[in-house]
PDB file of C-alpha atoms in Angstrom:
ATOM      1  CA  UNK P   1      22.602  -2.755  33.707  1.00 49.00           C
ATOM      2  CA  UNK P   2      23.725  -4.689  30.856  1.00 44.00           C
ATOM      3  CA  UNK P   3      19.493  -4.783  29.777  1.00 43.00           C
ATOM      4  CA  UNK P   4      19.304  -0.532  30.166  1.00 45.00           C
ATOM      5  CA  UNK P   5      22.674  -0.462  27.837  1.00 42.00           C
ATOM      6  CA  UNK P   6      21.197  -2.423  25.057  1.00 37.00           C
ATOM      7  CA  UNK P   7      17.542  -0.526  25.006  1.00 38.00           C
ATOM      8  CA  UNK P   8      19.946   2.398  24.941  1.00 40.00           C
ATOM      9  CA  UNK P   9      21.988   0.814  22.272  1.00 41.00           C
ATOM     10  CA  UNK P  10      18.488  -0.157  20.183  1.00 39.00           C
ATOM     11  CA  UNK P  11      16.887   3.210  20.686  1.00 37.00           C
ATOM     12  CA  UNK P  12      19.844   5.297  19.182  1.00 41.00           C
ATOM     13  CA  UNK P  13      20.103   2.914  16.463  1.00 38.00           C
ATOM     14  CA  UNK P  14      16.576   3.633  15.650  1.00 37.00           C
ATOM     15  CA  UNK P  15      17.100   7.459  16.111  1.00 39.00           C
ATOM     16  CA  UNK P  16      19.960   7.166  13.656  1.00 38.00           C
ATOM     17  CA  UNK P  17      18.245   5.319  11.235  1.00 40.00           C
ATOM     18  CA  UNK P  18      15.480   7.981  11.075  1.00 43.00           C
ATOM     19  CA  UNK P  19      17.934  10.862  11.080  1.00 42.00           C
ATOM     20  CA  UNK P  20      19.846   8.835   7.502  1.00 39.00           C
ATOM     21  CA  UNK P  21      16.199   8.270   6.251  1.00 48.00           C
ATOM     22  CA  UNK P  22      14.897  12.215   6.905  1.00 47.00           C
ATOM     23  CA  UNK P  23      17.928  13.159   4.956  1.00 49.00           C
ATOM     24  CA  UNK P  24      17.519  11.134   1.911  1.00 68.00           C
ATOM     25  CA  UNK P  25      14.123  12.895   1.714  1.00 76.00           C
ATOM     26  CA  UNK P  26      13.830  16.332  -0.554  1.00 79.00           C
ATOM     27  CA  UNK P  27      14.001  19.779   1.183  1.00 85.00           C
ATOM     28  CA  UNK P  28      10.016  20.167   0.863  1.00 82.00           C
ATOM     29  CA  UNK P  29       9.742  16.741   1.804  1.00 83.00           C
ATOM     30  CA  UNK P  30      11.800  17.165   4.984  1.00 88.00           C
ATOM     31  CA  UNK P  31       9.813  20.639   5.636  1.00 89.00           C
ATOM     32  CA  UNK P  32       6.312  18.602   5.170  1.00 89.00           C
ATOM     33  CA  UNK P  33       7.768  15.719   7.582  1.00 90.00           C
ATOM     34  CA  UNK P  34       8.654  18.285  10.672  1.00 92.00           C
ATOM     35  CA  UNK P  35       4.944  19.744  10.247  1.00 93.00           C
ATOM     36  CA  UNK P  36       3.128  16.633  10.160  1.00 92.00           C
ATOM     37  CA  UNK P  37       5.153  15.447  12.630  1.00 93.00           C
ATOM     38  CA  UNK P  38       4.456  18.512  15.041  1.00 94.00           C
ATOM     39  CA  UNK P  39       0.739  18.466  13.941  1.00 95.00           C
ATOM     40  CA  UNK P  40       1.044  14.409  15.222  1.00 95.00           C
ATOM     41  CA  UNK P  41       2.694  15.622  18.676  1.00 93.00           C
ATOM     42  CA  UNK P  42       0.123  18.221  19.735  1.00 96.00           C
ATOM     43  CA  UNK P  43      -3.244  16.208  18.312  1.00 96.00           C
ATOM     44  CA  UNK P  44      -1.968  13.736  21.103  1.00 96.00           C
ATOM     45  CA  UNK P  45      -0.957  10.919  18.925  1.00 97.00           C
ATOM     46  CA  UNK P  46       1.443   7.911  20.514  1.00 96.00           C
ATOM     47  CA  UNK P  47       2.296   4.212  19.962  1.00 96.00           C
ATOM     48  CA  UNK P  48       1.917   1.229  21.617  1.00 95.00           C
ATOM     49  CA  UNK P  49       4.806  -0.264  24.157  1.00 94.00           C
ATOM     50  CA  UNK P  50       7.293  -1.795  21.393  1.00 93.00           C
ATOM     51  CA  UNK P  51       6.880  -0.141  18.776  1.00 94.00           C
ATOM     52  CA  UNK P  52       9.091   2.192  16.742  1.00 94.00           C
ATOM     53  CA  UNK P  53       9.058   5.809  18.238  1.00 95.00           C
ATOM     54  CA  UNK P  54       6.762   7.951  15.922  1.00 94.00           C
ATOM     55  CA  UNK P  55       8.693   9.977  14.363  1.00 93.00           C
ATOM     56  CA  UNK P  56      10.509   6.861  13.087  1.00 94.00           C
ATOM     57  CA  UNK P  57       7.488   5.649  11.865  1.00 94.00           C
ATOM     58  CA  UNK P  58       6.538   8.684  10.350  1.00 93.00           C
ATOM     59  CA  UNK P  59       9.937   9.243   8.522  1.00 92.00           C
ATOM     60  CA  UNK P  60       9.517   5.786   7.523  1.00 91.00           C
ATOM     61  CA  UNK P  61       6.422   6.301   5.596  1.00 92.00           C
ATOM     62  CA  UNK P  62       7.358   9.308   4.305  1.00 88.00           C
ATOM     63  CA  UNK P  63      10.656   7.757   2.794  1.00 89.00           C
ATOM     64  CA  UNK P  64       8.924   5.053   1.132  1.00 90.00           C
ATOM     65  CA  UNK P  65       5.941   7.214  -0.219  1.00 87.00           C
ATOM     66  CA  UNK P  66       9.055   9.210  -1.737  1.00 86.00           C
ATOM     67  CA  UNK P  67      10.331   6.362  -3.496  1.00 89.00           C
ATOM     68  CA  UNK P  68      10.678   6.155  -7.237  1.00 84.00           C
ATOM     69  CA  UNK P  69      12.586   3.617  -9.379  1.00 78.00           C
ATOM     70  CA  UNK P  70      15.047   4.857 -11.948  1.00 77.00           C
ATOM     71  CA  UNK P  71      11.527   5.623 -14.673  1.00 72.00           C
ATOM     72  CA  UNK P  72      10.618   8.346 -12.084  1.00 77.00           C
ATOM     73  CA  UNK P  73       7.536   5.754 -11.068  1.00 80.00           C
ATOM     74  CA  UNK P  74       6.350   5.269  -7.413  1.00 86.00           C
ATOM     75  CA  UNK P  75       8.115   1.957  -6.156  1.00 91.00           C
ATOM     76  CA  UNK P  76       4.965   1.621  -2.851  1.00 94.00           C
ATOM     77  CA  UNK P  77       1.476   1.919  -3.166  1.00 93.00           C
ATOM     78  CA  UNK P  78       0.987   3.265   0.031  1.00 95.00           C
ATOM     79  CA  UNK P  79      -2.853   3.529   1.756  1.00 95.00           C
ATOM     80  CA  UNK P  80      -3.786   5.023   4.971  1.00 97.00           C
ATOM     81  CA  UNK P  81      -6.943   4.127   7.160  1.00 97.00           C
ATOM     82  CA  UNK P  82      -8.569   5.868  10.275  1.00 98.00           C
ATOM     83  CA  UNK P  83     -10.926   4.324  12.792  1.00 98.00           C
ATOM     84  CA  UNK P  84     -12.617   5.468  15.801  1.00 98.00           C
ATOM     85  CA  UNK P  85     -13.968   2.835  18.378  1.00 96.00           C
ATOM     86  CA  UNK P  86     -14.311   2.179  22.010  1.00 96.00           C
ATOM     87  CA  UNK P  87     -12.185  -0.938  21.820  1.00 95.00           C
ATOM     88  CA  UNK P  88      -8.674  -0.298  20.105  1.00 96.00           C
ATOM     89  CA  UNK P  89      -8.638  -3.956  18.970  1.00 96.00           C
ATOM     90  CA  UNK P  90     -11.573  -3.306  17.082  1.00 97.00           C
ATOM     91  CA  UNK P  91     -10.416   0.289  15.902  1.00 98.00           C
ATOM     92  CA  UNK P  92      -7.336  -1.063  14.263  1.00 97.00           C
ATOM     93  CA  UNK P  93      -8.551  -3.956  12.560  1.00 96.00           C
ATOM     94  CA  UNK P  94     -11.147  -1.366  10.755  1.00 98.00           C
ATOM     95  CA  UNK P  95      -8.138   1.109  10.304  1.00 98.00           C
ATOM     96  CA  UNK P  96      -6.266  -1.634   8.351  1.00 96.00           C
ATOM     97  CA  UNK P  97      -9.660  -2.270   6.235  1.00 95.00           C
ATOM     98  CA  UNK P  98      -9.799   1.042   5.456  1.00 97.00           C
ATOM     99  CA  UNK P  99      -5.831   1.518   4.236  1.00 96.00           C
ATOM    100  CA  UNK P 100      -5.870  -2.352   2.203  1.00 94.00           C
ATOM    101  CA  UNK P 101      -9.323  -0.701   0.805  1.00 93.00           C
ATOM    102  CA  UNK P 102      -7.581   2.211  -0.442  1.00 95.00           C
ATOM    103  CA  UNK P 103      -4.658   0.401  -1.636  1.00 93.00           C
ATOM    104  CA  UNK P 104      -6.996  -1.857  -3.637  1.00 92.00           C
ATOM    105  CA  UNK P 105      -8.658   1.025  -5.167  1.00 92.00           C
ATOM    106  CA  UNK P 106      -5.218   2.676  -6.753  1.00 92.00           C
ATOM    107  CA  UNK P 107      -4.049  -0.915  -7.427  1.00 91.00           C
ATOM    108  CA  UNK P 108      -7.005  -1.639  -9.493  1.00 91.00           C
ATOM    109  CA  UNK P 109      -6.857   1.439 -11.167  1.00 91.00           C
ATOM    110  CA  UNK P 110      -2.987   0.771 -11.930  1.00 90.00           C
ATOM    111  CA  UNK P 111      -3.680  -2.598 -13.071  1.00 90.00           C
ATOM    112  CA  UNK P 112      -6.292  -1.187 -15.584  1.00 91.00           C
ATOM    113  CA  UNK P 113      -3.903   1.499 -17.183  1.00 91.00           C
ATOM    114  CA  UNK P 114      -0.644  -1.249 -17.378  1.00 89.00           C
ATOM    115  CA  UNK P 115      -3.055  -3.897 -19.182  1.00 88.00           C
ATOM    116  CA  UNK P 116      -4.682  -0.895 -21.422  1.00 89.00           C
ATOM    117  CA  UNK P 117      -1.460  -0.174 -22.525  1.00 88.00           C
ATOM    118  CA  UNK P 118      -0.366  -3.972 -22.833  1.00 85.00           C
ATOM    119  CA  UNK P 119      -3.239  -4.352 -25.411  1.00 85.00           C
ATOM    120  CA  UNK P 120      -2.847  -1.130 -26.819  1.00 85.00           C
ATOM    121  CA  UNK P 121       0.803  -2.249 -27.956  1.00 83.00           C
ATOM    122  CA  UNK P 122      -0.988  -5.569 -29.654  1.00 78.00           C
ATOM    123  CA  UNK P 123      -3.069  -3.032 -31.890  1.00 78.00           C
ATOM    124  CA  UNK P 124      -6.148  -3.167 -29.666  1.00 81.00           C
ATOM    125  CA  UNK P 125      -7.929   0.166 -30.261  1.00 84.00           C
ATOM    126  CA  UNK P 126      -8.394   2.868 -27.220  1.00 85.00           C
ATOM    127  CA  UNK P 127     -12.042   1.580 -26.213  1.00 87.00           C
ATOM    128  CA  UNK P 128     -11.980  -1.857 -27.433  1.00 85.00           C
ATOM    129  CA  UNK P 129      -8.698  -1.751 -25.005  1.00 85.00           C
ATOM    130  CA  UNK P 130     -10.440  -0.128 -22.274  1.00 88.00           C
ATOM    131  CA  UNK P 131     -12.982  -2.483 -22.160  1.00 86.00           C
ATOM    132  CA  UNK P 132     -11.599  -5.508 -22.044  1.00 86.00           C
ATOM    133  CA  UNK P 133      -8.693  -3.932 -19.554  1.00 87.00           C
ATOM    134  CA  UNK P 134     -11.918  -3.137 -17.504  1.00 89.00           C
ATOM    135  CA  UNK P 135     -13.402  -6.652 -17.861  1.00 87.00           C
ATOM    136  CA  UNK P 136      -9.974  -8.433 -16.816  1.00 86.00           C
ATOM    137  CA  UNK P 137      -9.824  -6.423 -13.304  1.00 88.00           C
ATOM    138  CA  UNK P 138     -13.080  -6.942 -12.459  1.00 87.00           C
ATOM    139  CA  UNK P 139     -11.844 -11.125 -13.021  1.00 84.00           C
ATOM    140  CA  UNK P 140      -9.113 -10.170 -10.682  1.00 82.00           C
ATOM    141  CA  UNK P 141     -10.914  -9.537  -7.707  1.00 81.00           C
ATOM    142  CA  UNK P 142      -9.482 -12.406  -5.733  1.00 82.00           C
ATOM    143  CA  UNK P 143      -5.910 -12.082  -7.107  1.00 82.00           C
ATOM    144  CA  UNK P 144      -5.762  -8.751  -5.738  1.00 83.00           C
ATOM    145  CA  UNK P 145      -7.748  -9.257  -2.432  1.00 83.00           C
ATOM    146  CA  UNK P 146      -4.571 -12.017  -2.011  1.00 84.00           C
ATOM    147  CA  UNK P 147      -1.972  -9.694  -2.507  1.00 81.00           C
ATOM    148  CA  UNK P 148      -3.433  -7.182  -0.088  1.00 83.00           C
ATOM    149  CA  UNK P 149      -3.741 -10.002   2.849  1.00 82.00           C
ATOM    150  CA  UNK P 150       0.060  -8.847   4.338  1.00 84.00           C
ATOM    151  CA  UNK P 151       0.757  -5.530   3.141  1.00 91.00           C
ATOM    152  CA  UNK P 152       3.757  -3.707   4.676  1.00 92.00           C
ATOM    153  CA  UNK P 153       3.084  -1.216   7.695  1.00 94.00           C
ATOM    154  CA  UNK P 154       4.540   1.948   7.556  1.00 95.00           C
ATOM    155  CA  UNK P 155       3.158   3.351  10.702  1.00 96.00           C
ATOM    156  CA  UNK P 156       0.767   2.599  13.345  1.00 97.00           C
ATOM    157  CA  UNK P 157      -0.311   5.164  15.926  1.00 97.00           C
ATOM    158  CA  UNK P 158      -3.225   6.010  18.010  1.00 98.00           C
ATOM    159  CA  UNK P 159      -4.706   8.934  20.225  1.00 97.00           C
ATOM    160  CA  UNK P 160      -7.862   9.048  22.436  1.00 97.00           C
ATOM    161  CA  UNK P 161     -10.527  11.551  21.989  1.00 97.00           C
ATOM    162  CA  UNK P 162     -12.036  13.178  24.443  1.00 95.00           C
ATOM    163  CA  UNK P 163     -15.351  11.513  24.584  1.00 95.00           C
ATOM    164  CA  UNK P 164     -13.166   8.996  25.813  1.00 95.00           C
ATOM    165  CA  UNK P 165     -13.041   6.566  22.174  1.00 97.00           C
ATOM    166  CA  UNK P 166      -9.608   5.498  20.598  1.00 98.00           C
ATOM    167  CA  UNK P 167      -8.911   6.936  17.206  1.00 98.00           C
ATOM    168  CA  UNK P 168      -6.318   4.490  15.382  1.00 98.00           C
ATOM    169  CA  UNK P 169      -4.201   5.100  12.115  1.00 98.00           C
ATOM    170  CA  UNK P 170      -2.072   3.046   9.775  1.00 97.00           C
ATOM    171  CA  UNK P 171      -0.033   2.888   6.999  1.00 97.00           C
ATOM    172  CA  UNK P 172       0.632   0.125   4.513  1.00 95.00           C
ATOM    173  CA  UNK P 173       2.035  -0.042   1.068  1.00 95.00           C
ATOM    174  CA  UNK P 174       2.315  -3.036  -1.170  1.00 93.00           C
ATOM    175  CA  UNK P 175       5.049  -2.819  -4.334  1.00 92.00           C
ATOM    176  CA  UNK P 176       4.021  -1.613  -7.477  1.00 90.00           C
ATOM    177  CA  UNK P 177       5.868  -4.648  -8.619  1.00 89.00           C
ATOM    178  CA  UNK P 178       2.246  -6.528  -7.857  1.00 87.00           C
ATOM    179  CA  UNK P 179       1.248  -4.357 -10.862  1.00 87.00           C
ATOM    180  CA  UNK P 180       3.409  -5.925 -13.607  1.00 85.00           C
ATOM    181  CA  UNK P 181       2.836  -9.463 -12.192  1.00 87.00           C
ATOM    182  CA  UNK P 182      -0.930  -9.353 -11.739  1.00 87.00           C
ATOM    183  CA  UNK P 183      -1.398  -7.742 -15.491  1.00 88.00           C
ATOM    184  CA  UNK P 184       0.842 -10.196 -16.904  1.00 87.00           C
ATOM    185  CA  UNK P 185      -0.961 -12.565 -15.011  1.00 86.00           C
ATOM    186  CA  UNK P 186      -4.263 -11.797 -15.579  1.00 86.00           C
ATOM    187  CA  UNK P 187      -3.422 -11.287 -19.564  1.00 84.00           C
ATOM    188  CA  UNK P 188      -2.656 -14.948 -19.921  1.00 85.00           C
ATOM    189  CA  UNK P 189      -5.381 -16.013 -18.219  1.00 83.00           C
ATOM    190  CA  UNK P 190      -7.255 -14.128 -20.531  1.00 82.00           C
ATOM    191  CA  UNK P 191      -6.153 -15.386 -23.379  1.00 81.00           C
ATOM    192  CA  UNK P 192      -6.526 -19.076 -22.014  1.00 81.00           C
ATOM    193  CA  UNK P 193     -10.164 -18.236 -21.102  1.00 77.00           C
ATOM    194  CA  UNK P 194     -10.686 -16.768 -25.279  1.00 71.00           C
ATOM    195  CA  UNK P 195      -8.938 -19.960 -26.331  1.00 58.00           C
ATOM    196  CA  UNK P 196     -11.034 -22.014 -24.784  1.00 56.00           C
ATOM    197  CA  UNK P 197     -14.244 -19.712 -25.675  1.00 61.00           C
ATOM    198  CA  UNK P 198     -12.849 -20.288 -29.271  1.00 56.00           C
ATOM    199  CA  UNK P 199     -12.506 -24.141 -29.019  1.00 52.00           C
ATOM    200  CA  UNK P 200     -16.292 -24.311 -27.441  1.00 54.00           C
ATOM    201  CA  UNK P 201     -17.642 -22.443 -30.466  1.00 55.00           C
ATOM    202  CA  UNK P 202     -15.804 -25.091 -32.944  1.00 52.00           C
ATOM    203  CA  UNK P 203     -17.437 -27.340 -31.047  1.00 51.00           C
ATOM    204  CA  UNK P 204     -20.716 -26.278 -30.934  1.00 58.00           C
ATOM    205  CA  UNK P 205     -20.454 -25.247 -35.114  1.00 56.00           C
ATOM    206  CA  UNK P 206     -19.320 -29.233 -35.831  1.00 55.00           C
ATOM    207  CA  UNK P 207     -22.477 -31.025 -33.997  1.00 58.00           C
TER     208      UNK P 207
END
């Protein structure tokens, strides 16, 4: 008795918790939310034994893809990944490859823009800036790959098609604070690299 009473006591906590978040979301937002969510229902999607009921998950995601700081800029950078297999084991971890490969895309590309602009401010000139904001990233490659090894799940779900395969989606987000860190980062290490470049080419002048 006392176990039914606190799954009771868990589930309505949950339900309230999405009912607080779908309110926080704008009118459209909360209009886009019931549709997806009804478009979920009848394409058969579920989750696993567990888990957070979908449409907890799904007001989750849509709360936190709604989320701006006080500049009006996106706090999550939220990617989503699909994956059809026989094995839903298999299916998921290509899912989650899929969503950190989409993340890594938009944080690359917000990485480029934030260090453009960093250089631009230290009288760099637009392509000169561009370049070398290119060149960084591309240096980046494991920094980011590292930030992207536990990003946050929004929602997981699956559904199985009727050739009999399991179709599996997720979720994730990482903050946009990564962003600020890996350009400052990845500026200073920049600038230690040029230093030393410099220091090699005194060198190299005085033998």
């Amino acid at each position: 008795m006392k176990a039914i009473k606190f799954f009771a006591a868990l589930f309505m906590m949950f339900a309230v918790s999405a009912s607080v978040n779908a309110q926080e979301l704008s009118k459209a937002n909360q209009k886009l939310l019931k549709k997806q969510l009804k478009e979920f229902k009848s394409e058969g999607w579920k989750v696993n034994p567990g888990q957070l009921p979908l449409q907890t998950q799904l007001t989750k995601a849509f709360s936190t893809q709604s989320e701006v700081d006080a500049m009006g800029y996106d706090v999550w950078i939220v990617g989503e990944g699909r994956s059809t297999g026989t094995i839903y084991d298999a299916a998921r971890t290509q899912a989650l490859t899929v969503a950190k490969g989409e993340i890594a895309t938009k944080l690359r590309t917000d990485l480029t823009s934030t260090i453009e602009q960093d250089l631009a401010n230290e009288q760099y000139g637009a392509d000169e800036a561009e370049s070398i904001a290119k060149t960084i990233v591309a240096q980046q490659g494991r920094s980011i790959d590292q930030q992207l090894s536990r990003p946050k799940t929004l929602m997981e779900c699956w559904r199985k098609l009727p050739n009999g395969n399991t179709e599996v989606l997720i979720r994730c987000a990482i903050s946009s604070e990564t962003v600020s860190k890996l350009a400052k980062a990845a500026i200073q290490q920049a600038r230690r690299d040029n230093l030393l470049k410099d220091v090699e080419k005194v060198k190299a002048k005085n033998e």
